[in-house]
CSV table of C-alpha atoms in Angstrom, one decimal:
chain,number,residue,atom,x,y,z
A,1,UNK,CA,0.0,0.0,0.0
A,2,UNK,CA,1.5,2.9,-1.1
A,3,UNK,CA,2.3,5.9,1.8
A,4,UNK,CA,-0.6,7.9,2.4
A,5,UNK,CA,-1.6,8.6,5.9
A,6,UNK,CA,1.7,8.7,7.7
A,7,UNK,CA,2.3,9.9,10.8
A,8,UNK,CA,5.3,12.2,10.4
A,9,UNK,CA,5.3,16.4,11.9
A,10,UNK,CA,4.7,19.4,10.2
A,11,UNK,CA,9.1,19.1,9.6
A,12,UNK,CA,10.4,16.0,10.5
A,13,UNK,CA,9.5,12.4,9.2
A,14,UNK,CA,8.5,10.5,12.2
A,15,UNK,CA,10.7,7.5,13.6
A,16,UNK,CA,8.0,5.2,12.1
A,17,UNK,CA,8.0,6.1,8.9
A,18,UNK,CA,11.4,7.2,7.4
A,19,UNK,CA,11.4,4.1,5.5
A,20,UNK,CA,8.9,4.5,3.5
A,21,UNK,CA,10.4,7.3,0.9
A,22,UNK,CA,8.8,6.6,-2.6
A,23,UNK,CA,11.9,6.9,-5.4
A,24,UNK,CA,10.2,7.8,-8.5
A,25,UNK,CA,11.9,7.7,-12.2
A,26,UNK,CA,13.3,11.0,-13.8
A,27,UNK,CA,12.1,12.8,-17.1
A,28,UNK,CA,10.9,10.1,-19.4
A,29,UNK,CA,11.3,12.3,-22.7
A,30,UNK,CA,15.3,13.0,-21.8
A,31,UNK,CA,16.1,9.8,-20.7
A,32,UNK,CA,14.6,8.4,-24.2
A,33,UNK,CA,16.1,10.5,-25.9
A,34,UNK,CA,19.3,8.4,-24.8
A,35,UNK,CA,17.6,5.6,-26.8
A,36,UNK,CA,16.0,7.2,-30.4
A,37,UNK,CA,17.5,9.4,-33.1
A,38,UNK,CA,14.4,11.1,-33.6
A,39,UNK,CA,13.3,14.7,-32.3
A,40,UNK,CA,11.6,14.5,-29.2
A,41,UNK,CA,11.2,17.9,-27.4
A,42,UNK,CA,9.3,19.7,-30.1
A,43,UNK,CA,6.7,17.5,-30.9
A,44,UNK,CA,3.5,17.6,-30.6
A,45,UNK,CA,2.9,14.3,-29.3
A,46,UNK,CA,5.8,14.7,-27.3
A,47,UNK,CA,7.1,11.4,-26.0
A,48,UNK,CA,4.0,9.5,-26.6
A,49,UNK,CA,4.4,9.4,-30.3
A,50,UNK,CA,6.4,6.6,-29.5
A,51,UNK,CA,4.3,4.4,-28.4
A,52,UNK,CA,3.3,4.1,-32.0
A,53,UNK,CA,6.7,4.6,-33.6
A,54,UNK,CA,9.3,2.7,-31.2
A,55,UNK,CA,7.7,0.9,-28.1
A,56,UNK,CA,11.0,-1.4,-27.8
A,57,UNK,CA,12.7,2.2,-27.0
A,58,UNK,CA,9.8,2.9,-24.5
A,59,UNK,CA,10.4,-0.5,-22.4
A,60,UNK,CA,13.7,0.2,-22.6
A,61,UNK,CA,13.4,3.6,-20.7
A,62,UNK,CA,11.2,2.5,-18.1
A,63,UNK,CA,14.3,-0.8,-17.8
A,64,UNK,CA,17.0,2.4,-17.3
A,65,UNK,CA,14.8,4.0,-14.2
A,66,UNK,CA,14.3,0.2,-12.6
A,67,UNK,CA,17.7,-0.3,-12.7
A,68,UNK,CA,18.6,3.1,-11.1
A,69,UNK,CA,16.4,2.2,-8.7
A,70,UNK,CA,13.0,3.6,-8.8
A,71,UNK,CA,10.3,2.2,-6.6
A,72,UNK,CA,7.7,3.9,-8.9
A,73,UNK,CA,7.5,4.0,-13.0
A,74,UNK,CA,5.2,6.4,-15.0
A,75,UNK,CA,3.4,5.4,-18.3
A,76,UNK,CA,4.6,7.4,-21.1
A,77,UNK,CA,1.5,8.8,-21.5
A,78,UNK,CA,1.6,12.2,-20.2
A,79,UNK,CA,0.6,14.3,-23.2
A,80,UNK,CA,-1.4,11.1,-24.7
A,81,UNK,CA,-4.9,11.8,-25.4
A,82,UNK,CA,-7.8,10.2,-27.6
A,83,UNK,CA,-7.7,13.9,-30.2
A,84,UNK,CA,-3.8,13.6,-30.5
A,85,UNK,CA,-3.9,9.8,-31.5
A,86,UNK,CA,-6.6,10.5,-33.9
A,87,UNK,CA,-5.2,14.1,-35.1
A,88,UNK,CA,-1.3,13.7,-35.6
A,89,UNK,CA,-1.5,9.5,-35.9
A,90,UNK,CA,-4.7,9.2,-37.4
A,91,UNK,CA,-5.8,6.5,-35.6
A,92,UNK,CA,-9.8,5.9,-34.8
A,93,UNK,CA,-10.8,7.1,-31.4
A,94,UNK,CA,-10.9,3.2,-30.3
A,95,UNK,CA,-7.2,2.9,-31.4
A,96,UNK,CA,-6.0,5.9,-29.4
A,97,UNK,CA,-7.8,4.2,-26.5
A,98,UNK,CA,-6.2,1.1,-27.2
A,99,UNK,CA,-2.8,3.0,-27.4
A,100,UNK,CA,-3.1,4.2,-23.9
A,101,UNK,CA,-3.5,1.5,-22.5
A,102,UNK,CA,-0.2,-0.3,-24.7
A,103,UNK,CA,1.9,2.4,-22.4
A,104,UNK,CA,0.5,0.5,-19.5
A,105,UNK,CA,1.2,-2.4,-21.0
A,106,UNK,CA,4.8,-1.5,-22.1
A,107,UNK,CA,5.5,-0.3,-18.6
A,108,UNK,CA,4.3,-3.6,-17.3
A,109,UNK,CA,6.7,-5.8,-19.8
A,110,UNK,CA,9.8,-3.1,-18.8
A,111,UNK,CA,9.3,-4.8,-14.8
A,112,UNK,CA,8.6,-8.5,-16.1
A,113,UNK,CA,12.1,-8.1,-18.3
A,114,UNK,CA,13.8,-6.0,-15.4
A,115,UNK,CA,12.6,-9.6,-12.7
A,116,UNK,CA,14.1,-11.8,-15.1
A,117,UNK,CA,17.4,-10.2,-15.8
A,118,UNK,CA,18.2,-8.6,-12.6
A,119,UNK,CA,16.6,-9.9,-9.7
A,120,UNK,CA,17.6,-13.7,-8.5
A,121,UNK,CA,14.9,-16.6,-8.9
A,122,UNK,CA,15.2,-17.5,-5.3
A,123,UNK,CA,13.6,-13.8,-4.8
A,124,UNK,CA,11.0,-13.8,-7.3
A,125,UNK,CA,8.6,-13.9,-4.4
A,126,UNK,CA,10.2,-11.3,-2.5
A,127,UNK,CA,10.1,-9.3,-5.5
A,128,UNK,CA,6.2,-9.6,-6.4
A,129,UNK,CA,5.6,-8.7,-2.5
A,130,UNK,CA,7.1,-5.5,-3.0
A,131,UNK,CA,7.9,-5.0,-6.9
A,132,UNK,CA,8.2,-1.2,-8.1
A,133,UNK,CA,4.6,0.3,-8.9
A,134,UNK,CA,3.6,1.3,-12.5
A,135,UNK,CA,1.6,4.9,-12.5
A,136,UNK,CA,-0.3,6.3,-14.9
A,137,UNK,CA,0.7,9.5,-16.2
A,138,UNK,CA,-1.7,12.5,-16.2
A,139,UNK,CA,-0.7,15.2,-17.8
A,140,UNK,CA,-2.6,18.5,-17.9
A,141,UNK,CA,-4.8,19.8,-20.8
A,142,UNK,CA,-2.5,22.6,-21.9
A,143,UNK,CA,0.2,19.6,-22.8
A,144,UNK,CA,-2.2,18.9,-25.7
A,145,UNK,CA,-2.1,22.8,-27.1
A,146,UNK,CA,1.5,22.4,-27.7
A,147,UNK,CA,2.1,26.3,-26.8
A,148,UNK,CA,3.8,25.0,-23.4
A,149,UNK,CA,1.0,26.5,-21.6
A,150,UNK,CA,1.2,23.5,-18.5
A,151,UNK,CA,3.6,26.5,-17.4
A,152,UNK,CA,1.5,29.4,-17.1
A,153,UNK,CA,-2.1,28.0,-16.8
A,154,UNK,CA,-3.3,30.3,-19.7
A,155,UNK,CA,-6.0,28.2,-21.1
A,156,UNK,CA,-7.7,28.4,-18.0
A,157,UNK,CA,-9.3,31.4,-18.9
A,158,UNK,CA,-11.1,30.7,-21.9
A,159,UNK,CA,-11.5,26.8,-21.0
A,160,UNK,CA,-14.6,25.1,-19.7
A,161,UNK,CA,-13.8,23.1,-16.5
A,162,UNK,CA,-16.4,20.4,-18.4
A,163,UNK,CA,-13.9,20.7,-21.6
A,164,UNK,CA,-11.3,19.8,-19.4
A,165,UNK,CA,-13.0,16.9,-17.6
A,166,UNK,CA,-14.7,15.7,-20.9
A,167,UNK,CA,-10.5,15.3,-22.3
A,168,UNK,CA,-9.3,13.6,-19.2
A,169,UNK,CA,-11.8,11.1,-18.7
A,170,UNK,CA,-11.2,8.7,-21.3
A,171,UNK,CA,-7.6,9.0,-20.8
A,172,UNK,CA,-8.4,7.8,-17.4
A,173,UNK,CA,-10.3,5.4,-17.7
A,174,UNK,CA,-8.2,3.9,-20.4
A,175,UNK,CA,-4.9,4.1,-17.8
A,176,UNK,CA,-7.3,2.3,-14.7
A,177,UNK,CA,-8.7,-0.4,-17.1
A,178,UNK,CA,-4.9,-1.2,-18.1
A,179,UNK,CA,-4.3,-2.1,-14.4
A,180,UNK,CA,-1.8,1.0,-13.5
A,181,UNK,CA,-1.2,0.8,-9.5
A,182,UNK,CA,-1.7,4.6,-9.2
A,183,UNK,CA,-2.1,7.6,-11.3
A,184,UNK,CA,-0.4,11.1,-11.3
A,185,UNK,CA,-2.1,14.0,-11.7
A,186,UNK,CA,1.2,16.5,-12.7
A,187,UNK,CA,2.0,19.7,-13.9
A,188,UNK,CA,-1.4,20.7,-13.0
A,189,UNK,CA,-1.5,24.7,-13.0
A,190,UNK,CA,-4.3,26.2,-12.3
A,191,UNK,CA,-7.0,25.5,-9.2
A,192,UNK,CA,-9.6,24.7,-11.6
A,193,UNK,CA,-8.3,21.7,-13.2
A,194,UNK,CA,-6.5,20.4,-10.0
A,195,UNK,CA,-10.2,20.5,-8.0
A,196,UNK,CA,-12.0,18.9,-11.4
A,197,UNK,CA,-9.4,16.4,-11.7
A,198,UNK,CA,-10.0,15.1,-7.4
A,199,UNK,CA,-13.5,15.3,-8.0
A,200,UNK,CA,-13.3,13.1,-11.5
A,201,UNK,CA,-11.4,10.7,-9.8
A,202,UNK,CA,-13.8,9.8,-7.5
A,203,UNK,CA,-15.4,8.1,-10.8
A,204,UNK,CA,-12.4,5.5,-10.4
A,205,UNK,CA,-12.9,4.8,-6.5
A,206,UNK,CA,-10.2,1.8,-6.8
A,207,UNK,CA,-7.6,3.8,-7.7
A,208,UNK,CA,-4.7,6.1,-5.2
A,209,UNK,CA,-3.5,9.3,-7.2
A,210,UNK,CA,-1.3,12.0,-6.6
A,211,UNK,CA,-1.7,15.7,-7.4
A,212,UNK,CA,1.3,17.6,-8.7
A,213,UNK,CA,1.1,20.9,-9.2
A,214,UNK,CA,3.3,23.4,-11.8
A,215,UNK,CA,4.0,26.1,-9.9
A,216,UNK,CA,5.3,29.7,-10.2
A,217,UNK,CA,9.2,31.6,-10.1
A,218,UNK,CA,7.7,33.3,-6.9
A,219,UNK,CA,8.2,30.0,-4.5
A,220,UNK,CA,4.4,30.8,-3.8
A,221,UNK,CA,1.9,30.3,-6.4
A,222,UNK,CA,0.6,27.7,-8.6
A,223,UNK,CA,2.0,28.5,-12.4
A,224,UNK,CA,-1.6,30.0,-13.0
A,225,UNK,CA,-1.0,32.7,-10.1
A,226,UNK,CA,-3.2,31.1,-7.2
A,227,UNK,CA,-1.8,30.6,-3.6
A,228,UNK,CA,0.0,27.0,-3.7
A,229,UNK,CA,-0.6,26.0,-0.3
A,230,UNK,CA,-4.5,26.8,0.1
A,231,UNK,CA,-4.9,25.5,-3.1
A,232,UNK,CA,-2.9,22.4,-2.4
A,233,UNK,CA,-4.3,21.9,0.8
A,234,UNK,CA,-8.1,22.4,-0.5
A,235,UNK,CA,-7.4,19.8,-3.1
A,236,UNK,CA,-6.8,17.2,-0.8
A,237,UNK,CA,-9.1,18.0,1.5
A,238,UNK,CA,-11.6,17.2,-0.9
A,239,UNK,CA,-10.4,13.2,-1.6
A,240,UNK,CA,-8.1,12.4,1.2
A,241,UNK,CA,-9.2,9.0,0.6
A,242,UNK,CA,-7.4,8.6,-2.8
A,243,UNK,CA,-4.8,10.8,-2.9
A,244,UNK,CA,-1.5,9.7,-1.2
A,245,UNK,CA,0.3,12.5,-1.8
A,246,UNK,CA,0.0,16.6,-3.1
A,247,UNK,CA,3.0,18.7,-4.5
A,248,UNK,CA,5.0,20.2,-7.2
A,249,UNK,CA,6.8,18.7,-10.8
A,250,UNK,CA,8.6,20.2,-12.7
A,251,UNK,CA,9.9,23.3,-11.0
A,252,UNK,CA,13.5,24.4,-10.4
A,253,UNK,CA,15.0,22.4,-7.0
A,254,UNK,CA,15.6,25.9,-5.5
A,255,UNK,CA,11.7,26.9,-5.5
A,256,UNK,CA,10.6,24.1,-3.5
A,257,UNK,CA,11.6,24.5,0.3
A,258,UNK,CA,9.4,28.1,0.3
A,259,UNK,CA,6.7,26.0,-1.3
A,260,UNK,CA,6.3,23.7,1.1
A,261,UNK,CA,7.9,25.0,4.3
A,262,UNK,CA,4.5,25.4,7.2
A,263,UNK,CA,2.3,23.8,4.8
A,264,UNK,CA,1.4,20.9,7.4
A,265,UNK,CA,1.4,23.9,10.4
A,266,UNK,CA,-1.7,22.9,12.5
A,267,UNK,CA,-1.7,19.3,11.1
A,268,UNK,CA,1.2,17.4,12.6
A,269,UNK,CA,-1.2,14.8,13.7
A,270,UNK,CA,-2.6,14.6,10.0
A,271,UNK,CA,0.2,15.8,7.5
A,272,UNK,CA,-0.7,16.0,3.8
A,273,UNK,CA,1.8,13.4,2.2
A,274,UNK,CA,4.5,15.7,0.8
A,275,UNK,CA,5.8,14.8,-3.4
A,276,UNK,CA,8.3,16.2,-4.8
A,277,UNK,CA,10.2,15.6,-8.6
A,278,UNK,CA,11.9,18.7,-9.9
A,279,UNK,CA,13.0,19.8,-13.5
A,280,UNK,CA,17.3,20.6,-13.7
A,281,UNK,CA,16.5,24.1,-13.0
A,282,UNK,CA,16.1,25.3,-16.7
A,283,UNK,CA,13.1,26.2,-18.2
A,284,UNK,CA,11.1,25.4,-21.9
A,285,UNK,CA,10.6,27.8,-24.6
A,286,UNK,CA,8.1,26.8,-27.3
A,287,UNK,CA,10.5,28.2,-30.1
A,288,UNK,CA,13.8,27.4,-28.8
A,289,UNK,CA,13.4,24.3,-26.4
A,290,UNK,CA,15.4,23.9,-22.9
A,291,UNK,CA,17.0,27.4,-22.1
A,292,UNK,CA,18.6,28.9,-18.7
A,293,UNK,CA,20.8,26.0,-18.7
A,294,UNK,CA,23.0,27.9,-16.7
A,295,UNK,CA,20.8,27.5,-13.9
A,296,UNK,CA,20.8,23.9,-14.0
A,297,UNK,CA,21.3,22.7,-10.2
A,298,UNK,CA,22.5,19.4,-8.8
A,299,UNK,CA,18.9,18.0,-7.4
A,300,UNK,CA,20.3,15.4,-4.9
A,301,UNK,CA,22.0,18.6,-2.7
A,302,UNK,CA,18.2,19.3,-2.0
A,303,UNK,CA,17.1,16.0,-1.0
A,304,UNK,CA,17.8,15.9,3.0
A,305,UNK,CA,16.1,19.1,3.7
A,306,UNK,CA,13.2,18.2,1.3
A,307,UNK,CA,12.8,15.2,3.2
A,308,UNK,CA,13.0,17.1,6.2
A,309,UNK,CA,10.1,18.7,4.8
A,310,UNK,CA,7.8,15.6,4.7
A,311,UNK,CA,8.6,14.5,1.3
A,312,UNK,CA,7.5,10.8,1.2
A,313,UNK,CA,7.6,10.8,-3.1
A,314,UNK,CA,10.8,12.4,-4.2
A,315,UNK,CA,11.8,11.5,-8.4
A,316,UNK,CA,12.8,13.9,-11.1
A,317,UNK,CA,11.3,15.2,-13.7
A,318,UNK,CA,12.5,17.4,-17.2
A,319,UNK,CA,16.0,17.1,-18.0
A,320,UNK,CA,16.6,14.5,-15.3
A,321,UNK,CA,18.2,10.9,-16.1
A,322,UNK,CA,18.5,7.6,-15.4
A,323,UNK,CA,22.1,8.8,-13.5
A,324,UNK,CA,20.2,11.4,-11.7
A,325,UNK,CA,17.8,9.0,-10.2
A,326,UNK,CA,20.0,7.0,-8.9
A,327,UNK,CA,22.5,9.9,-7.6
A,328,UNK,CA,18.8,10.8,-5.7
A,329,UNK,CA,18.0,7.4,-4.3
A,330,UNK,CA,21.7,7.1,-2.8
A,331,UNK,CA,20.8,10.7,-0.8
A,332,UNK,CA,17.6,8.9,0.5
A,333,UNK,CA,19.2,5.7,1.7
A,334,UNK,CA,21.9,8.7,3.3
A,335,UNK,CA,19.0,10.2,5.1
A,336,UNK,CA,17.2,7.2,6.1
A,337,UNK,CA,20.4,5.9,8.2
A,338,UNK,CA,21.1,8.8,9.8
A,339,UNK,CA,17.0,8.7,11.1
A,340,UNK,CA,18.1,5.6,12.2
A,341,UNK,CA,20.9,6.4,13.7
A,342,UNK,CA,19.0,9.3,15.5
A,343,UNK,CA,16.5,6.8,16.7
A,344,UNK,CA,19.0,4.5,18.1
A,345,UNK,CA,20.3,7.6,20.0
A,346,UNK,CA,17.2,8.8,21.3
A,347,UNK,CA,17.6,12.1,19.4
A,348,UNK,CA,14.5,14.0,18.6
């Protein structure tokens, strides 16, 4: 059962629960990128296109996060919709269904090949007790405009919530009937879409979700401009019983300590689950890509004090790789010892 309802403070992790950190992967699109010759960042379809086009290269990016250790794998599916399959693939609306639910599928035959070649048959069962869990990817609906407005929350103005809800649905319901463990709501920018997206989850009452929000330069605000912290904290207020966890993706790893610093003041006997997966620090332009790379930071300095914090999901996202993840799981396993090393000493 994935962490939900810990029992960790306001800004410590509790004795009883240090060891249950959550390593998610990195950003699918880069680390792909190690793996195909074709243009990803640009495309309208993003990664998902190859789903379609190269699904050996998509197992074998979910394989490169598994072996760097993630406890948690993301479908490829992020800015896959039913409109894009049928616009830019021309597939029928039933085939872009079905293709959803391949990136389930692919993520699903990336763990079976990652059991057989890495982990020993005497600890298959071991394994299946606790294997790595597959999540469905949720990206927001300003992905599909292709005018990088997942940053700013633009299209909230001139969308209909029920526009929005009537384009996530079938995504949805495609990634649960697939048989994904969880799902992700990310880069979620604006208050309106985050509350529609709790409430239209409550359609799938089997499934756990978390809610990541994209989030402004301020270290304040949702990317749209709202307060992060009421609006994070009314989100899961209205389905604590799904979602395990409510943060930020896709932000620079210097933005997210004012973020989340007092957001669980008043509730250290009920935290909100704490998830974290930060870009490299630079940002997207629509015309010329990844810029700012000089302010690409080293995410695993962050990790202690995000943890700290009452991260209990902590992965990368944008311009992170396989490398990365790993570098952030070794700063976890750090952290957890010296808790450990605390309790044995009695030191609060």
């Amino acid at each position: 059962m994935p962490p939900g309802n810990g029992s960790s403070t306001a800004c410590k992790q509790d004795s009883e629960d240090y060891q249950t950190i959550k390593l998610l992967d990195g950003g699918f699109a880069s680390q792909l990128s190690c793996h195909v010759r074709n243009q990803i960042d640009g495309d309208v379809l993003w990664s998902a296109r190859f789903l379609s086009t190269d699904p050996e290269a998509v197992i074998r990016t979910h394989l490169d996060f598994l072996i760097a250790g993630s406890n948690i794998i993301e479908t490829n599916t992020y800015q896959a919709s039913i409109g894009g399959f049928k616009e830019h693939l021309n597939l029928t609306e039933e085939e872009s269904y079905a293709l959803i639910k391949e990136a389930v599928y692919l993520a699903k035959s990336a763990l079976e090949r990652f059991k057989k070649e890495y982990i020993p048959v005497a600890d298959y069962a071991k394994f299946n007790n606790d294997r790595p869990l597959i999540v469905g990817s949720v990206g927001p609906y300003g992905a599909s405009l292709h005018d990088a407005s997942e940053y700013s929350g633009s299209y909230a103005k001139t969308t209909p919530v029920q526009t929005m809800r009537d384009w996530h649905r079938p995504r949805i319901a495609a990634l649960v009937e697939a048989g994904v463990d969880m799902l992700a709501l990310e880069t979620i920018p604006c208050k309106a879409e985050a509350e529609m997206l709790v409430q239209l989850i409550k359609e799938f009452p089997s499934v756990k979700a978390w809610l990541a929000f994209s989030c402004g330069q301020d270290g304040k605000s949702t990317a749209y401009g709202e307060n992060f912290q009421q609006t994070a904290k009314k989100c899961y207020e209205m389905n604590p019983q799904q979602l395990v966890a409510v943060g930020a993706n896709c932000l620079a790893p210097r933005l997210v300590e004012s973020l989340f610093t007092g957001i669980n003041k008043g509730r250290e006997n009920r935290p909100i689950p704490l998830i974290v997966y930060p870009n490299s620090g630079e940002s997207y332009n629509v015309e010329q890509g990844w810029i700012d790379r000089e302010k690409c930071e080293p995410v695993e300095t962050y990790i202690h004090k995000w943890l700290d914090l009452g991260v209990k999901y902590i992965g990368g996202c944008c311009r992170t790789y396989a490398a990365d993840v790993t570098r952030i799981g070794n700063e976890v396993r750090k952290w957890q010892f010296m808790q450990q090393e605390r309790q044995i000493n009695g030191v609060n």
